[in-house]
Short mmCIF file of C-alpha atoms in Angstrom, two decimals:
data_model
loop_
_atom_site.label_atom_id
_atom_site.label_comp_id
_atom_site.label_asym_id
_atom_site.label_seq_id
_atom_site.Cartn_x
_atom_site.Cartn_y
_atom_site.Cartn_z
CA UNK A 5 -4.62 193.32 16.09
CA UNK A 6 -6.74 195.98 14.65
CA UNK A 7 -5.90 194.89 11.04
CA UNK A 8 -6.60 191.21 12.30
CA UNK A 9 -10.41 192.87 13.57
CA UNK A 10 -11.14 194.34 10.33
CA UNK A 11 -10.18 191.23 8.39
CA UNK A 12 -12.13 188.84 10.39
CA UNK A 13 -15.28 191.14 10.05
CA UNK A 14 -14.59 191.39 6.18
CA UNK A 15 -14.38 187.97 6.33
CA UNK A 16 -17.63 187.54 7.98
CA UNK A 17 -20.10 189.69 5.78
CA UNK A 18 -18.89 188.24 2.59
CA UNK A 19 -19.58 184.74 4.05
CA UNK A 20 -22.74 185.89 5.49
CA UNK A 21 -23.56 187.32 2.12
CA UNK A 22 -22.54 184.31 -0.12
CA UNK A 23 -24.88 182.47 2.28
CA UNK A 24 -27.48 185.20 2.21
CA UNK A 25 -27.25 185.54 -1.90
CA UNK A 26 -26.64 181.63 -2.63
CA UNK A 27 -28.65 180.68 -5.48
CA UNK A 28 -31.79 178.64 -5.23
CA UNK A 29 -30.87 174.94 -7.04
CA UNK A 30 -32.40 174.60 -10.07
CA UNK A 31 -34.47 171.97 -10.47
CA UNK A 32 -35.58 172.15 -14.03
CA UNK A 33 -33.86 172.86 -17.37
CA UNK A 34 -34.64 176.42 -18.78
CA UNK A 35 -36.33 175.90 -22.09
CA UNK A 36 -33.40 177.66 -24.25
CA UNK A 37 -30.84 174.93 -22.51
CA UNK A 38 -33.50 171.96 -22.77
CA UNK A 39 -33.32 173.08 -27.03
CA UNK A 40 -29.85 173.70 -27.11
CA UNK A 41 -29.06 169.87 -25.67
CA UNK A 42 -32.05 168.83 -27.72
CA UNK A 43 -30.91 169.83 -30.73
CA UNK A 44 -26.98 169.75 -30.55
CA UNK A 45 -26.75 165.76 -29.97
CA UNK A 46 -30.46 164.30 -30.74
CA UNK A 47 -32.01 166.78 -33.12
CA UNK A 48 -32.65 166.16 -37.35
CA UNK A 49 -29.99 168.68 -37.93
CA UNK A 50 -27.65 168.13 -35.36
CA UNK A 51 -23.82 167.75 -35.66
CA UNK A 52 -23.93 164.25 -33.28
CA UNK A 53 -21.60 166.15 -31.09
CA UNK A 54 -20.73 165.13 -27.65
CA UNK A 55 -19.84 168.62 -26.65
CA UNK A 56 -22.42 171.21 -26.83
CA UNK A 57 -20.37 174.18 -26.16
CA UNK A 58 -18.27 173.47 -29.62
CA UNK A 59 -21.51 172.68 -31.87
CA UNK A 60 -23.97 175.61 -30.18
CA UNK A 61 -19.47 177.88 -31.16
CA UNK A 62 -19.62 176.70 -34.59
CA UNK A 63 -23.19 175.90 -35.72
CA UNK A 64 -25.69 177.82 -34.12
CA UNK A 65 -23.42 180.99 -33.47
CA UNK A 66 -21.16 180.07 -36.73
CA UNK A 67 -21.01 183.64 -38.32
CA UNK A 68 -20.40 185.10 -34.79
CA UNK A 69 -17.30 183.09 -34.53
CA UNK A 70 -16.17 183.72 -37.78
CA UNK A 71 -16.54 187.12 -37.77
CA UNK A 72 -14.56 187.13 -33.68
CA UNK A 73 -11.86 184.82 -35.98
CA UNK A 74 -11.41 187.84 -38.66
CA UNK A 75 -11.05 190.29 -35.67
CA UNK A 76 -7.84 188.27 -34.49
CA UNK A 77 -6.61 187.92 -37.85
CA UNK A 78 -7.31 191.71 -38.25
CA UNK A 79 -5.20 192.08 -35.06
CA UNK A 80 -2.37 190.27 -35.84
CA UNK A 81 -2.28 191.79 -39.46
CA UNK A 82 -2.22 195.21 -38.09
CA UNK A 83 0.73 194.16 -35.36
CA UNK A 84 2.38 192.76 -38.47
CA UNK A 85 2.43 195.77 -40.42
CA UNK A 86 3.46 197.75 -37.57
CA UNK A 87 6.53 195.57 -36.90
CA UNK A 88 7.67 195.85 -40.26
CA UNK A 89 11.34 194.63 -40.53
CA UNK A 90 13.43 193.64 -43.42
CA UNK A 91 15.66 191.03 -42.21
CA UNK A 92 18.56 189.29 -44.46
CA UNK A 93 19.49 186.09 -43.80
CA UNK A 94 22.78 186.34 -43.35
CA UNK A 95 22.47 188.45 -40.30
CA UNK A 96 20.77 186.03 -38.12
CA UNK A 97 22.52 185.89 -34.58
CA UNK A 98 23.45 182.59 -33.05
CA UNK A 99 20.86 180.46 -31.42
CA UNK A 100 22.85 179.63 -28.47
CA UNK A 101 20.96 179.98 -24.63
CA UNK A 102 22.50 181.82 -21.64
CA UNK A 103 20.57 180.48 -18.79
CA UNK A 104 21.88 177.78 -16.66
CA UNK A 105 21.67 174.07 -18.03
CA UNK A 106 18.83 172.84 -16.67
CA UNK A 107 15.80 175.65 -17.83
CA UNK A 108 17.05 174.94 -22.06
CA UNK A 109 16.96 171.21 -21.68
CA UNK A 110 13.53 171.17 -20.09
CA UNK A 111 12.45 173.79 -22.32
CA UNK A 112 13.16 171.55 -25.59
CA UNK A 113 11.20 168.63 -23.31
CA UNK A 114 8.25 170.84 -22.81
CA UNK A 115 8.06 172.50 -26.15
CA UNK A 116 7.85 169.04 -27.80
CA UNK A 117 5.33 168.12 -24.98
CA UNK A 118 3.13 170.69 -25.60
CA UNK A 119 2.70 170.17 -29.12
CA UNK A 120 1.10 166.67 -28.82
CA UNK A 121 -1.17 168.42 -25.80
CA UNK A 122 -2.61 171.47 -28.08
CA UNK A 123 -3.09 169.06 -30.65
CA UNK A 124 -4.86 166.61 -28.26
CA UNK A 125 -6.92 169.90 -27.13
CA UNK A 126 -8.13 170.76 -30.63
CA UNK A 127 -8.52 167.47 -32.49
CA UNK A 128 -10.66 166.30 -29.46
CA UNK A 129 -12.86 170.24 -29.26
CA UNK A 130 -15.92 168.11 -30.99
CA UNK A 131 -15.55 165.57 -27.94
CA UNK A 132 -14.36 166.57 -24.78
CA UNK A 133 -14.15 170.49 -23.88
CA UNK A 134 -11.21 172.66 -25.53
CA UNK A 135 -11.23 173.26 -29.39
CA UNK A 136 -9.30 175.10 -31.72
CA UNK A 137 -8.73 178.28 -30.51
CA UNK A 138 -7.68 177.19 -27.15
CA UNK A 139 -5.61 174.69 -29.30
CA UNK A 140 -3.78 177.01 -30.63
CA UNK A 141 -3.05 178.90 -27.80
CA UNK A 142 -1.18 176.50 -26.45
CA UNK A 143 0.79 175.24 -29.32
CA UNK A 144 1.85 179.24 -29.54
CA UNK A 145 3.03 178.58 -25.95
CA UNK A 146 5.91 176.41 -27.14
CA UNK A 147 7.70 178.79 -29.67
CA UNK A 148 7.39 182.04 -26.88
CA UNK A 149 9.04 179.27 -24.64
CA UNK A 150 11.92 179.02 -26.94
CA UNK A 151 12.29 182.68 -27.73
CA UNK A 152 12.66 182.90 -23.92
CA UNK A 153 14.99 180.11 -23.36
CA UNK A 154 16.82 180.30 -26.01
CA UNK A 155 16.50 182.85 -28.91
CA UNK A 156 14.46 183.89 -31.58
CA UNK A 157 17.29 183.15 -33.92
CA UNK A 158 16.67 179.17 -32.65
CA UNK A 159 13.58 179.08 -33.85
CA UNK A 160 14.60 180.88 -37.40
CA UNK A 161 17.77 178.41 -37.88
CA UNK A 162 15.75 175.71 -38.01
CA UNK A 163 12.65 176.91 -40.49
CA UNK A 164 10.09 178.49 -38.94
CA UNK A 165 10.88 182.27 -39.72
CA UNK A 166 7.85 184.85 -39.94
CA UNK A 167 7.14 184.16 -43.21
CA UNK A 168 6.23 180.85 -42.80
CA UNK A 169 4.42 181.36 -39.98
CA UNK A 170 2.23 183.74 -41.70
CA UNK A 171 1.92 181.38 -44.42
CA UNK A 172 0.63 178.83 -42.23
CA UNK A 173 -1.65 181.15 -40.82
CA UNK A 174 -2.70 182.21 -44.49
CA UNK A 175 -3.86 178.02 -44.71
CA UNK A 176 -5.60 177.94 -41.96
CA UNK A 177 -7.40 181.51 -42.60
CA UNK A 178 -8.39 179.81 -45.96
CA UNK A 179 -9.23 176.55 -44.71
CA UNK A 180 -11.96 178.05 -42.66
CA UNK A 181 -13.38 180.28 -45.25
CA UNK A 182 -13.73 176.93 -47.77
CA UNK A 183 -15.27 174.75 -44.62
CA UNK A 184 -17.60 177.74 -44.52
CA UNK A 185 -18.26 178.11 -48.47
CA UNK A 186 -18.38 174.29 -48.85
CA UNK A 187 -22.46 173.31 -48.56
CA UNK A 188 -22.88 175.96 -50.73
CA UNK A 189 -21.38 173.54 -53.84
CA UNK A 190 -24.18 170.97 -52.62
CA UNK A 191 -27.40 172.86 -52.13
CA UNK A 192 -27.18 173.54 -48.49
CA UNK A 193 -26.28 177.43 -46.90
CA UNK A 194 -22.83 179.16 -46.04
CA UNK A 195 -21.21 177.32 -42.56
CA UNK A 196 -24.59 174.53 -42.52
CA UNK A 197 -23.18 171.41 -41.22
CA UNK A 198 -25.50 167.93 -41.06
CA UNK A 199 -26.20 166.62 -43.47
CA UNK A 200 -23.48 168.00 -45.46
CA UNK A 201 -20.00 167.05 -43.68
CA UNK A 202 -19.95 162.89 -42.30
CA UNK A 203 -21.05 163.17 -38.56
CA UNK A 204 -18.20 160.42 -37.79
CA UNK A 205 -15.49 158.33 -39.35
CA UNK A 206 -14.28 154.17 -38.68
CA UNK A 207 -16.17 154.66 -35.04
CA UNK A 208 -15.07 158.30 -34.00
CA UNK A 209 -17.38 160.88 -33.30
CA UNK A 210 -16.15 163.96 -35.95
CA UNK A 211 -19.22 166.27 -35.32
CA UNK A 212 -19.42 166.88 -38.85
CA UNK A 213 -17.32 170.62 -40.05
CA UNK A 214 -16.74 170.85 -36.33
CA UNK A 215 -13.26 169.11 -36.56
CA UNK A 216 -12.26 170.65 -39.37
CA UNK A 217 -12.86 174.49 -38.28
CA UNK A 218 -11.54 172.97 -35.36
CA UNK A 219 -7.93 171.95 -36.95
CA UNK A 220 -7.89 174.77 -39.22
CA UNK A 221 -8.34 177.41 -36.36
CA UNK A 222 -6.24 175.58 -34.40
CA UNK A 223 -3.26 175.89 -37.28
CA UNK A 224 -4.05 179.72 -37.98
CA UNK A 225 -4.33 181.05 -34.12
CA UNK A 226 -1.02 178.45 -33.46
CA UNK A 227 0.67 180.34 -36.20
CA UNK A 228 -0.25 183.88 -35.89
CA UNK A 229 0.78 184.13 -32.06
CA UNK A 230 3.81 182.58 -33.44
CA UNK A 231 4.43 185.27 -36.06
CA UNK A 232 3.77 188.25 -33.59
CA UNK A 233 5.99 186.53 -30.97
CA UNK A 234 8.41 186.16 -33.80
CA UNK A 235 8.30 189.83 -34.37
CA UNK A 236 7.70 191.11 -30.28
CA UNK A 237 11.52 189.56 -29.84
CA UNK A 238 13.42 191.36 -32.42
CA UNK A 239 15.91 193.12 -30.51
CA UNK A 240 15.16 196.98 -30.37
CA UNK A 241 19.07 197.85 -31.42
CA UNK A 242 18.13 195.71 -34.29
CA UNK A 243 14.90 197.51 -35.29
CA UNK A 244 16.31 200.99 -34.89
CA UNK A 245 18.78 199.76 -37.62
CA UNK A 246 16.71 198.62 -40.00
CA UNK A 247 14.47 202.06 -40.55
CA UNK A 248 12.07 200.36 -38.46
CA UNK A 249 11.40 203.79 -36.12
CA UNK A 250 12.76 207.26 -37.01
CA UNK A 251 14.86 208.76 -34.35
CA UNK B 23 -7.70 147.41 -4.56
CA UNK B 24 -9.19 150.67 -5.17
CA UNK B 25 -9.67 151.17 -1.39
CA UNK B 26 -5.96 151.49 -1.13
CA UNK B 27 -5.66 153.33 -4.57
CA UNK B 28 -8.20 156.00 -2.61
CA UNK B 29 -6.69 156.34 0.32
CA UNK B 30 -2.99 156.89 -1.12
CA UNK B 31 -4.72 159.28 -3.28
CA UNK B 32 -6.64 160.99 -0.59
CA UNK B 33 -3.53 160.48 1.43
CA UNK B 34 -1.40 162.43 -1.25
CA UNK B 35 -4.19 165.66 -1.85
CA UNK B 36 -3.72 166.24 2.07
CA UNK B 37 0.03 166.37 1.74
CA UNK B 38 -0.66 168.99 -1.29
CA UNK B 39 -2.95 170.62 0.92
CA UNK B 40 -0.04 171.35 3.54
CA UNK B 41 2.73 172.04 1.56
CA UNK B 42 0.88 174.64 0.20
CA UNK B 43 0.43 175.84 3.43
CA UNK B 44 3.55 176.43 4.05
CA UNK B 45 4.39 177.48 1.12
CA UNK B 46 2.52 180.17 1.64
CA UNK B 47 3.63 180.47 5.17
CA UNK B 48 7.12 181.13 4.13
CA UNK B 49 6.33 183.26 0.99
CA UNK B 50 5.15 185.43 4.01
CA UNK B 51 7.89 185.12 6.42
CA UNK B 52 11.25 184.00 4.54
CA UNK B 53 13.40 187.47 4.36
CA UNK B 54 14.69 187.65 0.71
CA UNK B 55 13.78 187.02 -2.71
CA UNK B 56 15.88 183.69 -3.35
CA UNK B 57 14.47 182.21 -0.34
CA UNK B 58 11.47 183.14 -0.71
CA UNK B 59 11.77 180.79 -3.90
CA UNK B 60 12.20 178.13 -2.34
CA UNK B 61 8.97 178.51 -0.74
CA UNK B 62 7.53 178.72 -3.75
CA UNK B 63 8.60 175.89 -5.29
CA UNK B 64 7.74 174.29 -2.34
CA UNK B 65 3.89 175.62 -3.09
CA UNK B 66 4.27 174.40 -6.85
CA UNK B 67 6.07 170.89 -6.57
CA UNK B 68 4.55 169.70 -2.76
CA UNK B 69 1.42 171.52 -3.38
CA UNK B 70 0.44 170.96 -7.20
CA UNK B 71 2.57 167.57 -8.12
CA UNK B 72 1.89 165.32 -5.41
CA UNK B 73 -2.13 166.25 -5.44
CA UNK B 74 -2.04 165.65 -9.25
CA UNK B 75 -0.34 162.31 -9.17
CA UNK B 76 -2.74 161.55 -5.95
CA UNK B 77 -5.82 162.64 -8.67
CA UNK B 78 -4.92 160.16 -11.11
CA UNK B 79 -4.29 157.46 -8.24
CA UNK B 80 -8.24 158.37 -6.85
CA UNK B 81 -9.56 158.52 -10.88
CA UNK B 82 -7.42 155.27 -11.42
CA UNK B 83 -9.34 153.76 -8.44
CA UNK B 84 -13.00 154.68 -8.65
CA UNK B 85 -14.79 152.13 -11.07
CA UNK B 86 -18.09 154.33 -11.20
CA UNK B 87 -16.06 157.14 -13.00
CA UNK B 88 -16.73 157.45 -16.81
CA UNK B 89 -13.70 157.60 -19.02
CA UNK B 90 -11.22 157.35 -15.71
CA UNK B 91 -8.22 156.44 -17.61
CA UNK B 92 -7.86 159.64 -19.62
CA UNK B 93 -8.11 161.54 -16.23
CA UNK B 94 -5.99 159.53 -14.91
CA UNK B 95 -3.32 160.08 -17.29
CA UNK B 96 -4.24 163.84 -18.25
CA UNK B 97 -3.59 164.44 -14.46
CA UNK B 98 -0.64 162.76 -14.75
CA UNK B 99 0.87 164.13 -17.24
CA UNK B 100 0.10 167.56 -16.56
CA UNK B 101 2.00 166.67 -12.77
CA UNK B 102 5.12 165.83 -14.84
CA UNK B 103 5.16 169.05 -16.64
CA UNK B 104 4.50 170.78 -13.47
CA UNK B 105 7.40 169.07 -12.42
CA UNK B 106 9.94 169.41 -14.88
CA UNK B 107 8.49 173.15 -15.84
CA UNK B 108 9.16 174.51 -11.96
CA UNK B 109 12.17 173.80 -10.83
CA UNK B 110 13.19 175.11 -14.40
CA UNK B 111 11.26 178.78 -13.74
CA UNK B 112 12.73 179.04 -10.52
CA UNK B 113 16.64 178.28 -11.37
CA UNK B 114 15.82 181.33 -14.46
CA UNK B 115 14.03 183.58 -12.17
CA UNK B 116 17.51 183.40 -9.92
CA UNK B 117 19.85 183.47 -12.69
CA UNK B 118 18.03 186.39 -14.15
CA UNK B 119 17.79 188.33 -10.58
CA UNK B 120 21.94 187.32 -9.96
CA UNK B 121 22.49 188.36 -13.40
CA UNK B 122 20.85 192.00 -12.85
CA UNK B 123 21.85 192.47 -9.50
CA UNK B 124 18.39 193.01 -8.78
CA UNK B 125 18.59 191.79 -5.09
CA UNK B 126 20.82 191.81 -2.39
CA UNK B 127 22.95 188.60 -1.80
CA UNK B 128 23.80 187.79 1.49
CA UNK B 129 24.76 184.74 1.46
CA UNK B 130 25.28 182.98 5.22
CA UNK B 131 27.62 180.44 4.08
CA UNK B 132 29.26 180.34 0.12
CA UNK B 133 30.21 176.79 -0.64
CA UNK B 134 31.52 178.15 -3.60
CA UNK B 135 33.82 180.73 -2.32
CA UNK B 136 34.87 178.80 0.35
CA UNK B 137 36.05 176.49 -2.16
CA UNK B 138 37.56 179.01 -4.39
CA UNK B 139 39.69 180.09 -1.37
CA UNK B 140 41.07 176.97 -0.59
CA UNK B 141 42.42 175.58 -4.22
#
């Protein structure tokens, strides 16, 4: 009963404060937001982007993205040479799941699902909210699913083995860097987009370089979760007899 | 048409609403872990499925929405991973908790012993 006191008068300030604090409505746009929406959709120099949040990611705070993008790769590098393994490939262990029929099958179901989804989220990041990053998130979501469900030796049996996955990660790292470089070939500066990059092909709104940083992040984040997932499952009996740790 | 496509929707959120309810009620109350599970799928399948699929039935059936098909059918489809992806998490989270003998199992009645015992 005296718990049931205390929570009711919790409950009561912090409703009495929301209601006390609750912001006034804003009836105007602020003058940064009015230029931001002015000049993301309408503007000379715009990228004819529908969503704001991708154009004001990639063109007004380009470098600062870039430069967050090179701390991730930086990160992932660094996990990569920490995990250092040698692996032979005729020791791979069999690809074979444990748990109980039904968690594999819809695993395989929602792996496959979720590859058309993260693509959906980062080929659409010029239109609708979502982008590359969070693309690529996702799509990394599918390959820890099958490490879980199944192995990591499932995913290695059929192709995609840390190399590859750092070499896809390699492309999309590059890809970025030659979106960026690109205007420079045709008079314009380092990561400008209008009037350089088409602002939409046959009818679809591409918001210039936005969908192309957009795929290529999407393809290097995708792949470089997958590469440190790759290495996070190696089984520790495994690492200790490679020379990856000193006993 | 959309009148009715509203009110099954509408109809559908409120049944969300109170499975979660007691979802949550018998997270609370239920006395062990694999129990307790079912409560919780209760929560994810009553609580998040039926409200998704009643989402897409409101989005499906209000004309003043922009762009109401794709919410329609991203709400749908994200209900049919919900409900596929839970009942899978909560058979593993079992299996694993069996498999390490994590929690005790007291079973009231063993279908599977019972049968066992009487081949």
């Amino acid at each position: 009963m005296k718990r049931l006191l205390g929570l009711l008068i919790l409950f009561t300030v912090v409703i009495g404060l929301a209601l006390y604090l609750s912001l006034p409505t804003q009836e105007n746009l602020r003058s940064l937001g009015e230029f931001y929406l002015k000049n993301s959709y309408f503007g000379n120099y715009s990228a004819k982007s529908p969503e704001v949040v991708t154009s004001i990611l990639w063109d007004y705070r380009g470098v600062d993205t870039l430069f967050e993008t090179s701390v991730f790769f930086l990160a992932i590098i660094g996990s990569l040479t920490i995990f250092r393994v040698e692996m032979k490939k005729k020791e791979r262990g069999e690809a074979k799941s444990s748990l109980p029929l039904p968690v594999p099958v819809v695993t395989k179901f929602i792996a496959t699902l979720l590859l058309a989804i993260s693509a959906s989220i980062a080929l659409h990041g010029q239109v609708t909210p979502g982008g590359g990053f969070q693309g690529g998130a996702a799509l990394a979501v599918a390959p820890l699913l099958i490490i879980a469900a199944y192995s990591k030796y499932a995913l290695e049996n059929n192709g995609l083995d840390k190399t590859k996955a750092i070499v896809l990660r390699s492309i999309g790292l590059l890809g970025i860097v030659l979106i960026a470089l690109a205007p420079l070939l045709s008079g314009g500066y380092a990561m400008q987009n209008q009037p350089i990059f088409p602002a939409e092909a046959l009818g679809v709104p591409l918001g210039g370089s936005l969908v192309y940083y957009n795929i290529f992040e999407f393809l290097a984040v995708g792949a470089g979760f997958t590469a440190v997932f790759l290495l996070l499952a190696i089984p520790e009996e495994e690492f200790k007899r490679k020379g990856g740790a000193y006993e | 048409m959309s009148e009715i496509l509203f009110y099954l929707g509408a109809f559908m959120i409120i049944i969300g609403g109170i499975c979660d309810i007691f979802g949550a009620i018998g997270l609370l109350r239920f006395p062990n872990f694999y129990i307790r599970l079912h409560a919780a799928t209760v929560g994810t399948i009553g609580g998040a499925v039926i409200p998704l699929f009643g989402t897409s039935l409101l989005a499906l059936g209000a004309d003043f929405l922009p762009h109401k098909y794709a919410i329609a059918g991203a709400s749908f489809v994200t209900g049919v991973i919900v409900l596929l992806a839970a009942p899978a998490g909560a058979t593993a989270l079992a299996y694993a908790t069996h498999k390490a003998k994590l929690v005790k199992w007291e079973p009231k009645v063993d279908d599977l012993a019972e049968v066992r015992r009487n081949d």
